[in-house]
Tab-separated table of C-alpha atoms in Angstrom:
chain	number	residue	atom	x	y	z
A	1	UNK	CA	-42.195	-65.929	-18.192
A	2	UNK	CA	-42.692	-69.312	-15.660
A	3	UNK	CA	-44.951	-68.853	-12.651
A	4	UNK	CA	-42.200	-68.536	-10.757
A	5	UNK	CA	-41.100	-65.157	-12.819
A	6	UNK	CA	-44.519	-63.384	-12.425
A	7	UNK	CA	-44.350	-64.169	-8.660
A	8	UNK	CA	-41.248	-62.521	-8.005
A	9	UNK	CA	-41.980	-59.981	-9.867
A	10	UNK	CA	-45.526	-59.588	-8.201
A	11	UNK	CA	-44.194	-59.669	-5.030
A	12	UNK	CA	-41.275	-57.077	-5.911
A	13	UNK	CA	-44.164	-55.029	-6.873
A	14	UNK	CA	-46.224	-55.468	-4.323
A	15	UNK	CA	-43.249	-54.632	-1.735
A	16	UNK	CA	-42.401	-51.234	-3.740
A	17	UNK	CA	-45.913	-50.615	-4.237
A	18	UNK	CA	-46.152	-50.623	0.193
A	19	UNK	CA	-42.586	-48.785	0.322
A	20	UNK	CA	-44.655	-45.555	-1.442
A	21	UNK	CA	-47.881	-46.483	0.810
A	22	UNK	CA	-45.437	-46.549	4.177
A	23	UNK	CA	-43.761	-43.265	3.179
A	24	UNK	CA	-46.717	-41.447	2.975
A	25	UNK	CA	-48.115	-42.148	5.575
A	26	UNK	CA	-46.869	-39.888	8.973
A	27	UNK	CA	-44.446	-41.469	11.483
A	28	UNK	CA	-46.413	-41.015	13.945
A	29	UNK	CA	-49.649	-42.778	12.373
A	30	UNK	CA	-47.223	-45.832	11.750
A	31	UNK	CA	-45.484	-46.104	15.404
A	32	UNK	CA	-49.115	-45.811	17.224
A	33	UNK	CA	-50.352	-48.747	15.917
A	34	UNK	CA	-49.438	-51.185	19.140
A	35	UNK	CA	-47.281	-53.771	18.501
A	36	UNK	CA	-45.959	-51.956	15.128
A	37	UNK	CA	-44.013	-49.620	17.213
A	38	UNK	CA	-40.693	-51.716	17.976
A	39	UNK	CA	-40.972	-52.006	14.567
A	40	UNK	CA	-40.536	-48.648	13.354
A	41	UNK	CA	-37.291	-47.167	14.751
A	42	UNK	CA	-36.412	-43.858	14.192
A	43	UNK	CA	-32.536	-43.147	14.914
A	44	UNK	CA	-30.668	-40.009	15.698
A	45	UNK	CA	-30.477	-37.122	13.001
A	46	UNK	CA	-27.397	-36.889	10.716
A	47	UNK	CA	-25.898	-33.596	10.798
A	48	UNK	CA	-23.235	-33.155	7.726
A	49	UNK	CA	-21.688	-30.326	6.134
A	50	UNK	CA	-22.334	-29.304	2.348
A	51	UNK	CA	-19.817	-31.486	0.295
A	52	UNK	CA	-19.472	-34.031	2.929
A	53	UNK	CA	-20.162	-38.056	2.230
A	54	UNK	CA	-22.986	-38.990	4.745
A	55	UNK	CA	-23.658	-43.445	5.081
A	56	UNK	CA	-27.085	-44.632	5.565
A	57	UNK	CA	-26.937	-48.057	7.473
A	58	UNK	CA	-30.020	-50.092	8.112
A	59	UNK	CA	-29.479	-53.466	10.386
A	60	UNK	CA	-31.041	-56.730	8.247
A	61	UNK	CA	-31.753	-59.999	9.596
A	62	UNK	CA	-32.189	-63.604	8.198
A	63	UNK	CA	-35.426	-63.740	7.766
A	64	UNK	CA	-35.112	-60.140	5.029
A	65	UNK	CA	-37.005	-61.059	1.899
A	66	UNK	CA	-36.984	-57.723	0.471
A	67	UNK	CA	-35.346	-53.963	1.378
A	68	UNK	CA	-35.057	-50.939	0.095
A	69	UNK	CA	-33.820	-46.936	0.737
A	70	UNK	CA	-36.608	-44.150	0.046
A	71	UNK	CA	-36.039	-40.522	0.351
A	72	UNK	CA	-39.847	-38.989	0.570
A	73	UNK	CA	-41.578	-40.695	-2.060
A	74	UNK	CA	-38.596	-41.830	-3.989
A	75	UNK	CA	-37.181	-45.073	-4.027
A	76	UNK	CA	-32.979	-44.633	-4.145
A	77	UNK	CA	-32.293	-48.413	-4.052
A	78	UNK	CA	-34.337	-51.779	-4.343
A	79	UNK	CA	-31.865	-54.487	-2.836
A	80	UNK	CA	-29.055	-54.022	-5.544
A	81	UNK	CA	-31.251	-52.286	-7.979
A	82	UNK	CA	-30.067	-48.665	-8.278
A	83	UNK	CA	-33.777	-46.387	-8.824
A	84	UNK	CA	-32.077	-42.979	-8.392
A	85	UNK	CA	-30.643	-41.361	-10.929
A	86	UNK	CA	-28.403	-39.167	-8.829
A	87	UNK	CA	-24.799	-40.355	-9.930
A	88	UNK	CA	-24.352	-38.849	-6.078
A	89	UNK	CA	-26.026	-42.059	-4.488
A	90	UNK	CA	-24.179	-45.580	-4.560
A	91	UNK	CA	-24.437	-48.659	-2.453
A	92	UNK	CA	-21.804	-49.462	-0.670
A	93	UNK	CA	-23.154	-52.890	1.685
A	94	UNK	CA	-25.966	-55.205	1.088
A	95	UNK	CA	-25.688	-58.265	3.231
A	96	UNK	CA	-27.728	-60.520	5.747
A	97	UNK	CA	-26.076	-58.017	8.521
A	98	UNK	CA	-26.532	-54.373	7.085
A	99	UNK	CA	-28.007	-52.976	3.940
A	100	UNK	CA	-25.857	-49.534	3.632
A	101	UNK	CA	-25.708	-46.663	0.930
A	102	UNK	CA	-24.397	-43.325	1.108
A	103	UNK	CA	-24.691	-40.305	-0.740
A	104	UNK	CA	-21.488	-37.662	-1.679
A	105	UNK	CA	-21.174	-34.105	-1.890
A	106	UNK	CA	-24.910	-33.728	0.114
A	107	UNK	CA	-26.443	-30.122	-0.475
A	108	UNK	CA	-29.106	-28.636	0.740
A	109	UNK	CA	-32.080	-30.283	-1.650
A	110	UNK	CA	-30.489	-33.287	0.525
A	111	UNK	CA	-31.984	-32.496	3.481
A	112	UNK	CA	-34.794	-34.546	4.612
A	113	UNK	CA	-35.974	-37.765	6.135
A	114	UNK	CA	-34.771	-41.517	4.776
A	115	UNK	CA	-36.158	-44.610	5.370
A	116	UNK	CA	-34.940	-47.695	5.203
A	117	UNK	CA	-37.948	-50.478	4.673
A	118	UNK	CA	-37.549	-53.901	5.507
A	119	UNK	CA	-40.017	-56.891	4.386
A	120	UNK	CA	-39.731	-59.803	7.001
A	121	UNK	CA	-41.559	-63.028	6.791
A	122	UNK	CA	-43.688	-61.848	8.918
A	123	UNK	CA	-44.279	-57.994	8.810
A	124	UNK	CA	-42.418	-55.198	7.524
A	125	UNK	CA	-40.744	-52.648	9.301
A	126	UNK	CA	-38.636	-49.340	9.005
A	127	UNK	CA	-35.800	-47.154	9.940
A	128	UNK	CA	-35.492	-43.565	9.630
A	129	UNK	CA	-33.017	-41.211	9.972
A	130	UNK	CA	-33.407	-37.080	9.520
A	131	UNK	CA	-30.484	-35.789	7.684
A	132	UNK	CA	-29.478	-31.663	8.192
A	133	UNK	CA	-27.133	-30.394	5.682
A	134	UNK	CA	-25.422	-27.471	7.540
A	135	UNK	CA	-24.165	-24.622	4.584
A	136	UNK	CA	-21.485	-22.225	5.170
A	137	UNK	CA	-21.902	-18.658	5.275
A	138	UNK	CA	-22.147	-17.169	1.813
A	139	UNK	CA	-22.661	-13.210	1.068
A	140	UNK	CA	-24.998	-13.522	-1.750
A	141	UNK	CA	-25.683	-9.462	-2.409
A	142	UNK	CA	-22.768	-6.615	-0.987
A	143	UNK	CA	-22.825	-2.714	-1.949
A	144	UNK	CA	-20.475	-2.084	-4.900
A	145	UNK	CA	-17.535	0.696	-4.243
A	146	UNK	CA	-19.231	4.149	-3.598
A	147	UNK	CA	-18.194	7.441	-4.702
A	148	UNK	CA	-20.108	10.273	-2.612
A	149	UNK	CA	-19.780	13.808	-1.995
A	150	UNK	CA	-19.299	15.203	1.509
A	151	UNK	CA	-22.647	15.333	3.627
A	152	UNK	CA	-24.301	12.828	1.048
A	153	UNK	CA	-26.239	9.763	3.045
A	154	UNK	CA	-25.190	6.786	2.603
A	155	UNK	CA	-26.634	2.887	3.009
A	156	UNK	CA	-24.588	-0.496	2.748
A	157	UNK	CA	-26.063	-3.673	2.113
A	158	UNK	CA	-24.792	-7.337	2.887
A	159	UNK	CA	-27.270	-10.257	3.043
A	160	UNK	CA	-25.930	-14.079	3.068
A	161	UNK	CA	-27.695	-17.313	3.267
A	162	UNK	CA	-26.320	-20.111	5.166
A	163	UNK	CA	-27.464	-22.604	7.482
A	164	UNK	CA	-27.292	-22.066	10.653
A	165	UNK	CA	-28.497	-18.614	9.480
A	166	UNK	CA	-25.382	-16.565	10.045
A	167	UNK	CA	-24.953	-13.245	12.201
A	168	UNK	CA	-24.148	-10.426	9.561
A	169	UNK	CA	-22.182	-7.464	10.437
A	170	UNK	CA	-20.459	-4.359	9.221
A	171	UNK	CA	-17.369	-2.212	11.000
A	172	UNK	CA	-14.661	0.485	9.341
A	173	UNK	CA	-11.129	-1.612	8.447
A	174	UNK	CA	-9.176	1.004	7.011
A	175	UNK	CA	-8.819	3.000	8.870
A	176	UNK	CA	-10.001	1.655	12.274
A	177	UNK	CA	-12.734	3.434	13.499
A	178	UNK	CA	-15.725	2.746	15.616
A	179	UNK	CA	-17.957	2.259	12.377
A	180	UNK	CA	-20.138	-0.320	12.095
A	181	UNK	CA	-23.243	-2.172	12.199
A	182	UNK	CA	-24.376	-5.447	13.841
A	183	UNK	CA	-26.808	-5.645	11.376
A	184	UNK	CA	-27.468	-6.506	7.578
A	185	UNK	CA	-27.576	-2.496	6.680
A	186	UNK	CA	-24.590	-0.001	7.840
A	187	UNK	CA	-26.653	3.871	7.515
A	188	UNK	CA	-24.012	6.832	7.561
A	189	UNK	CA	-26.176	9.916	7.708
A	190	UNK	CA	-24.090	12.902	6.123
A	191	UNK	CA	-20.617	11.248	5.680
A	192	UNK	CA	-17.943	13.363	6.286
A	193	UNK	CA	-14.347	12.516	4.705
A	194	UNK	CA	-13.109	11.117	8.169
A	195	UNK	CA	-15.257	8.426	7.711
A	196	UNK	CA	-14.569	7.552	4.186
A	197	UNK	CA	-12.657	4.324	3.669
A	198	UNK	CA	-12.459	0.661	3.900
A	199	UNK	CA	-15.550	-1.076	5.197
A	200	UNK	CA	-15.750	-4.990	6.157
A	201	UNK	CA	-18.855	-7.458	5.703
A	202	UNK	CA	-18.788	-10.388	8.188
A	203	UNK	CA	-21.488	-13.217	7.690
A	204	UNK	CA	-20.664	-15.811	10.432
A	205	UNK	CA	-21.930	-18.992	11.387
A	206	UNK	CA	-20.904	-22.132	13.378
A	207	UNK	CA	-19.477	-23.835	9.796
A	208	UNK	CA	-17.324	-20.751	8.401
A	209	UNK	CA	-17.011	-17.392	7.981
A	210	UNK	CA	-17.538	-15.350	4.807
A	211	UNK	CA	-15.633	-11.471	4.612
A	212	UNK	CA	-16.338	-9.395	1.659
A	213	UNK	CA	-15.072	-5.744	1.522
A	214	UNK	CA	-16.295	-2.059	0.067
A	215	UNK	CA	-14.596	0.427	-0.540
A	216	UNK	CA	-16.617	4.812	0.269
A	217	UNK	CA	-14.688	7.671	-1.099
A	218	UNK	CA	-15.974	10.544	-0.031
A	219	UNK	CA	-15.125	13.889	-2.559
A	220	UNK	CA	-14.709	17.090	-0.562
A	221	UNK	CA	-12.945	20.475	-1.955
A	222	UNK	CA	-9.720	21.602	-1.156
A	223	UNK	CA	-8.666	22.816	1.534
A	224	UNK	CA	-5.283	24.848	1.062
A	225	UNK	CA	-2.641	25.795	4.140
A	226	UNK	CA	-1.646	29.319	5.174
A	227	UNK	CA	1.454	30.442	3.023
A	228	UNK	CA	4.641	30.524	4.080
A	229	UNK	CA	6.455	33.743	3.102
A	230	UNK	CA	10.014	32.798	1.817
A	231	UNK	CA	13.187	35.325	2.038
A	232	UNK	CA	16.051	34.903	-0.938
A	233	UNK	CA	18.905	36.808	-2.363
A	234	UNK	CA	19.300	38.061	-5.644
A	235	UNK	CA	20.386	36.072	-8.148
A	236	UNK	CA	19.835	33.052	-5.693
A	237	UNK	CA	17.415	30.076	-5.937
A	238	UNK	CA	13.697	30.507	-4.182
A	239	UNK	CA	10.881	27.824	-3.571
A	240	UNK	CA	7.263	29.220	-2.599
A	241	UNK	CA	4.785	25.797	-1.571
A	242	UNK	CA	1.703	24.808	-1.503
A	243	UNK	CA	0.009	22.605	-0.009
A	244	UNK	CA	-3.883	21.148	-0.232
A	245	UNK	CA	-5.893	18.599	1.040
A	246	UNK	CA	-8.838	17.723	-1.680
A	247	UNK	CA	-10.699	14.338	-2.988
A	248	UNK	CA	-10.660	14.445	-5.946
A	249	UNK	CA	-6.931	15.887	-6.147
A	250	UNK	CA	-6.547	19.248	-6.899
A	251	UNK	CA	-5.333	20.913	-9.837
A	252	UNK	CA	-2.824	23.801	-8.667
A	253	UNK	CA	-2.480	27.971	-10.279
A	254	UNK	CA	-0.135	29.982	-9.037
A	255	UNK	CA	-0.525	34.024	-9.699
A	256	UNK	CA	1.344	37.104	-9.637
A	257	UNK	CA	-0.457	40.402	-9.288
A	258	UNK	CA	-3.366	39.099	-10.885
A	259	UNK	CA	-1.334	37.400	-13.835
A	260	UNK	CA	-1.215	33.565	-13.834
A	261	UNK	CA	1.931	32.074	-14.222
A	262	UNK	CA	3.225	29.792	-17.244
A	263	UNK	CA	5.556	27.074	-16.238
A	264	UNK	CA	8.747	27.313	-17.629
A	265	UNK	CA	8.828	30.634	-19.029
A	266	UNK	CA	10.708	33.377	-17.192
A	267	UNK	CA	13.130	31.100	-15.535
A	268	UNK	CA	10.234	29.691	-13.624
A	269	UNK	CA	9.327	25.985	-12.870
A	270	UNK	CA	5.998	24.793	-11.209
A	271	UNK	CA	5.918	20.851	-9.968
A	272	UNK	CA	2.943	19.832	-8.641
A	273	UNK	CA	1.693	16.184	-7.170
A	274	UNK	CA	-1.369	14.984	-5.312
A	275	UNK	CA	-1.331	17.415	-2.565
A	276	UNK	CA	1.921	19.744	-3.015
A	277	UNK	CA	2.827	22.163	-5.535
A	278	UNK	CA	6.335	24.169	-5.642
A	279	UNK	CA	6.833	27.098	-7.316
A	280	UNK	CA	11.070	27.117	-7.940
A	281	UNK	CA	12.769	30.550	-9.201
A	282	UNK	CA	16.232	29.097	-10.493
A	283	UNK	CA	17.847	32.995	-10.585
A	284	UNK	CA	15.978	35.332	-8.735
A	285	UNK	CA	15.610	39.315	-10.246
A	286	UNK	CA	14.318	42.584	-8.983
A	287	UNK	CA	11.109	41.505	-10.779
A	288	UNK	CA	10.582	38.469	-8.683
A	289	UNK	CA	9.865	39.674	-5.335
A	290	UNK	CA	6.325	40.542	-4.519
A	291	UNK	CA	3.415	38.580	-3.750
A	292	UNK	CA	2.129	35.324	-4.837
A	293	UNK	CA	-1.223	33.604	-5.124
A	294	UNK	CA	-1.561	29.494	-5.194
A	295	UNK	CA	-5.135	28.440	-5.938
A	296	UNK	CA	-5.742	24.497	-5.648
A	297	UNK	CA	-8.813	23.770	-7.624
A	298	UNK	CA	-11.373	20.462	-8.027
A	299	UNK	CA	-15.000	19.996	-9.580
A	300	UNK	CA	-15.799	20.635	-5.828
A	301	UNK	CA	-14.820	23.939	-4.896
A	302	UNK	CA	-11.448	25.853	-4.914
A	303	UNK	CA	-9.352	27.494	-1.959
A	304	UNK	CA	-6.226	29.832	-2.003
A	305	UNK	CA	-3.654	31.349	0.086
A	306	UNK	CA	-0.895	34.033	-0.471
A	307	UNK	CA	3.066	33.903	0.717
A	308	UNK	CA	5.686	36.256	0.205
A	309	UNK	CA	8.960	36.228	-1.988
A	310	UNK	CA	11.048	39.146	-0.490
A	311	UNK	CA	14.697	40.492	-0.798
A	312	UNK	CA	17.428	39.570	1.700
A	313	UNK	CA	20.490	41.310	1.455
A	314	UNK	CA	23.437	39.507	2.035
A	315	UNK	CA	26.546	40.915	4.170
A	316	UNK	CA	29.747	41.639	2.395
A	317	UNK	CA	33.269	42.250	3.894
A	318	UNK	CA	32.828	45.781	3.056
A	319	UNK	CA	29.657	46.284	4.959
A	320	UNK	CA	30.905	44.532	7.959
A	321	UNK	CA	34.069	46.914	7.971
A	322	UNK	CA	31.923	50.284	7.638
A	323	UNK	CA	29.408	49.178	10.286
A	324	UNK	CA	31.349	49.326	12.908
A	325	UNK	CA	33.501	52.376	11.793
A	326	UNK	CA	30.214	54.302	10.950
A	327	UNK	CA	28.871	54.158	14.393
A	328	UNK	CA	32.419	54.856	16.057
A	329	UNK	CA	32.733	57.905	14.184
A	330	UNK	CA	28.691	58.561	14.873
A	331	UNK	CA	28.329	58.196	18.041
A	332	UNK	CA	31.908	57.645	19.709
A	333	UNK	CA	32.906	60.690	17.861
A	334	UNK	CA	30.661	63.183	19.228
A	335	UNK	CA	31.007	61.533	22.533
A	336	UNK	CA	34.259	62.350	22.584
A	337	UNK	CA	33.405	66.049	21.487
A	338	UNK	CA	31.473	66.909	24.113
A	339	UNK	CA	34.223	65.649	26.853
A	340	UNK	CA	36.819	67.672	25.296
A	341	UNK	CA	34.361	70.879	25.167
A	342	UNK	CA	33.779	70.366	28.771
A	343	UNK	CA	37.948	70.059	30.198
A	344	UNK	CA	38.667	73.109	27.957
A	345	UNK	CA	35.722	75.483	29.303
A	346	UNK	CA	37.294	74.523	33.202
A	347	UNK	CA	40.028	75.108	32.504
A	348	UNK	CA	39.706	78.664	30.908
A	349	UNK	CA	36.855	79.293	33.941
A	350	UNK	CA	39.702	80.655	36.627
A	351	UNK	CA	41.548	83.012	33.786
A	352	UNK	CA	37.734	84.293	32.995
A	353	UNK	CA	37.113	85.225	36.554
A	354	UNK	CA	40.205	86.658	37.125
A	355	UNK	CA	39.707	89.481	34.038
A	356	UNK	CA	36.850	89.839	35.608
């Protein structure tokens, strides 16, 4: 290597070898020093948003022998020579005017101070700019789904980092209620099923929003309504119901007399779904009417009710033709009797008194 070699390269390494000194040592120490301070400029802080590009522009001059970029203690570019290995970081101008790079997709281990050093031929001096990365709101731990039995207390969790920090919340979604929490924890003392539902996670900053959901279903055992009694002809078709209200559903029985009935023997047919059963008698007999127990049944509890098949009897031509006849001849008739009883005793009165 010439003279000429080992001098450059002394000199580069003296410069990079003041770039670490100059970084370590505080701002302030460096702009107190008297005429050092218009010198050291410090310019406004960067604010970007994770994934954004963010430019770092430091003015030159003629008389610029050497300059360089420095995050902390580490040296991202030397004039054109690239020192960071972050394929993030790239140079975009290097010229007697402006010596620029800029970084893509910042995060938040981007955050920091940069300095931009500049060897004149008479002193050095720097620029620095603060850089905040601003995150969006993320929920980084949520409650799972919850399965609970009625009265049980209950506690939701929903914590998110972000920066700004963001404002967590909680409130009831489905259905609407007045629910909710302005806080990271939701606390339902002795949940009852009305409040059993959809519940909402906000985390909320100035950057975004984040909304995560969970899902409480409260168990509870059924609750059956009152029995309707149901009146059908014979040889007609009858329907007794039932109805229940239960989480988890409930399982229906339907009795007679103590005697459970089998679906589809004796010309009987029991449907049942989440909250209804039906009890259908396609011909009703003499055996049929009586009374009738449904009994809806979970791992919670049961509940039952009774309702009433009973016989209607259907008019016929003949009946309506006899009714009518029946009380003329009832009623009418001895009506009629007694007025005829009465003209015939006045009129024999005067021929009694007479004999007499």
């Amino acid at each position: 290597m010439s003279v000429r070699g080992c001098l450059v390269a002394f000199s580069k390494f003296s410069f990079l070898l003041s770039l670490r000194i100059l970084v370590l040592v505080p701002a302030g120490s460096v702009r107190s020093q008297g005429d050092a301070q218009s010198d050291n400029k410090v310019m406004d802080n960067i604010t970007a948003r994770q994934g954004e590009t963010v430019s770092l522009r430091c003015e030159q001059g003629d008389v610029v022998t050497h300059t360089a970029w420095l995050n902390r203690s580490s040296i991202l570019y030397a004039g054109e020579d690239k020192w960071s290995v972050d394929p993030r970081v790239s140079l975009v101008t290097l010229n007697q005017e402006e010596f620029t790079i800029q970084i893509e997709k910042v995060e938040m281990t981007d955050e920091g101070q940069y300095v931009c050093a500049v060897q004149t031929s008479r002193r050095p001096r720097t620029t620095s700019v603060y850089i905040l990365v601003q995150v969006p709101p993320k929920i980084i731990n949520l409650s799972k789904d919850l399965v609970v039995n009625e009265g049980s207390n209950v506690t939701l969790v929903c914590q998110a980092s972000g920066k700004p920090e963001p404002a967590v919340s909680w409130k009831l979604i489905s259905p609407t209620g007045d629910e909710g929490s302005d806080d990271e924890y939701l606390e339902i003392p002795s949940i009852s099923r009305q409040r059993a539902g959809t519940y909402e996670c906000s985390a909320v900053n100035e950057i975004d929003t984040d909304v995560q959901t969970v899902d409480i279903t409260v168990n509870y055992a059924p609750t059956v309504l009152e029995g309707r009694d149901v009146g059908v002809t014979l040889g007609q078709r009858g329907v007794l119901e039932c109805e229940a209200d239960a989480v988890p559903e409930a399982d229906f029985e339907w009795y007679k007399d103590d005697r459970r009935i089998v679906n589809g023997l004796d010309g009987l047919e029991i449907v049942s779904s989440a909250s209804l059963s039906k009890l259908t008698f396609f011909n009703v007999s003499e055996g049929d009417y009586g009374n009738y127990t449904c009994v809806a049944i979970n791992k919670l509890g049961s509940s039952s009710t009774n309702s009433l098949l009973y016989v209607v009897i259907e008019p016929t031509s003949s009946t309506l033709l006899q009714g009518p006849r029946a009380v003329q001849d009832g009623s009418g008739g001895a009506m009629a009797l007694h007025s005829h009883s009465c003209l015939l005793l006045l009129a024999l009165l005067p021929l009694l008194l007479l004999r007499y």
